[in-house]
Amino acid sequence: MPLTPETLPRHELVGLDCEVVAASNPDVVGISGTVVMETTQMLTLEGADRVWHVPKDSATFAFDLSTETVLVDGDRLVARPARRTENTGDSLWR
């Protein structure tokens, strides 16, 4: 499955450039960097000078694809990465 704006929540996020554009914690808004790790509840972003751990469920993320920027509500990403990216069974992200 190709990486498109519609399928982004189904793909591996590690390696994508990302920015926090909205969050319940105003201190994390504006954080940007490359996704270096993902867990069920967190995205880890590596910026120029530090690494941040941002909760998925309380933020909106902007991911830079080669052709455009895609906004994703973090609630759509809350799941084990292996479960979210599967393409068989009863996946909610299909």
Short mmCIF file of C-alpha atoms in Angstrom, two decimals:
data_model
loop_
_atom_site.label_atom_id
_atom_site.label_comp_id
_atom_site.label_asym_id
_atom_site.label_seq_id
_atom_site.Cartn_x
_atom_site.Cartn_y
_atom_site.Cartn_z
CA MET A 1 0.00 0.00 0.00
CA PRO A 2 1.56 3.34 -1.02
CA LEU A 3 1.99 6.10 1.54
CA THR A 4 -0.72 8.69 0.82
CA PRO A 5 -2.51 11.23 3.02
CA GLU A 6 -5.45 8.84 3.32
CA THR A 7 -3.32 5.85 4.36
CA LEU A 8 -0.81 7.64 6.61
CA PRO A 9 -2.32 6.33 9.91
CA ARG A 10 -1.82 2.77 8.61
CA HIS A 11 1.89 3.19 7.87
CA GLU A 12 5.10 3.08 9.83
CA LEU A 13 5.73 6.58 11.21
CA VAL A 14 9.40 6.16 12.17
CA GLY A 15 11.53 8.25 9.83
CA LEU A 16 8.83 10.78 8.94
CA ASP A 17 9.25 14.49 9.69
CA CYS A 18 6.59 15.64 12.13
CA GLU A 19 5.40 18.73 14.00
CA VAL A 20 2.97 19.05 16.90
CA VAL A 21 0.40 21.62 15.73
CA ALA A 22 -2.10 21.35 18.61
CA ALA A 23 -2.05 19.73 22.03
CA SER A 24 -3.70 19.83 25.44
CA ASN A 25 -0.26 20.78 26.81
CA PRO A 26 0.68 24.11 25.20
CA ASP A 27 4.37 23.49 25.94
CA VAL A 28 4.59 20.80 23.22
CA VAL A 29 2.91 22.82 20.45
CA GLY A 30 5.53 23.69 17.84
CA ILE A 31 7.86 20.80 18.63
CA SER A 32 9.17 19.32 15.40
CA GLY A 33 11.61 16.69 14.33
CA THR A 34 11.91 13.20 12.94
CA VAL A 35 9.92 10.36 14.47
CA VAL A 36 12.57 8.02 15.92
CA MET A 37 10.37 5.74 18.04
CA GLU A 38 6.71 4.94 18.47
CA THR A 39 4.89 3.14 21.26
CA THR A 40 1.19 2.59 21.85
CA GLN A 41 0.76 5.95 23.57
CA MET A 42 3.80 8.05 22.53
CA LEU A 43 5.68 9.42 19.57
CA THR A 44 9.35 10.21 20.13
CA LEU A 45 10.61 13.10 18.03
CA GLU A 46 14.29 13.92 17.59
CA GLY A 47 14.87 17.61 16.93
CA ALA A 48 18.05 19.54 16.29
CA ASP A 49 19.01 19.80 19.95
CA ARG A 50 16.95 17.26 21.92
CA VAL A 51 14.48 14.38 21.94
CA TRP A 52 10.84 14.81 22.96
CA HIS A 53 8.24 12.24 24.00
CA VAL A 54 4.77 13.43 22.97
CA PRO A 55 1.56 11.64 24.00
CA LYS A 56 -0.46 10.70 20.93
CA ASP A 57 -3.95 11.02 22.40
CA SER A 58 -3.71 14.68 23.36
CA ALA A 59 -2.09 16.12 20.23
CA THR A 60 -2.56 16.77 16.53
CA PHE A 61 0.44 16.06 14.34
CA ALA A 62 1.50 17.41 10.93
CA PHE A 63 3.51 14.87 8.93
CA ASP A 64 5.53 16.04 5.93
CA LEU A 65 5.13 13.79 2.92
CA SER A 66 7.02 14.48 -0.28
CA THR A 67 4.01 16.16 -1.89
CA GLU A 68 2.12 17.71 1.03
CA THR A 69 1.66 18.08 4.77
CA VAL A 70 -0.92 15.81 6.40
CA LEU A 71 -2.67 16.59 9.69
CA VAL A 72 -3.53 13.57 11.85
CA ASP A 73 -5.42 13.59 15.12
CA GLY A 74 -3.31 11.65 17.59
CA ASP A 75 -6.35 9.64 18.73
CA ARG A 76 -6.25 7.87 15.35
CA LEU A 77 -2.68 6.72 16.09
CA VAL A 78 -3.23 5.29 19.59
CA ALA A 79 -2.46 1.59 19.13
CA ARG A 80 0.47 -0.75 19.00
CA PRO A 81 2.28 0.11 15.76
CA ALA A 82 2.19 -3.52 14.62
CA ARG A 83 -1.58 -3.65 15.14
CA ARG A 84 -2.20 -0.32 13.39
CA THR A 85 -0.17 -1.27 10.32
CA GLU A 86 -1.61 -4.73 9.76
CA ASN A 87 -3.66 -5.21 6.63
CA THR A 88 -5.66 -8.29 7.55
CA GLY A 89 -8.20 -9.16 10.18
CA ASP A 90 -10.38 -6.64 11.99
CA SER A 91 -8.03 -3.66 11.89
CA LEU A 92 -9.74 -0.36 12.75
CA TRP A 93 -7.37 1.51 10.45
CA ARG A 94 -8.24 -0.32 7.24
#
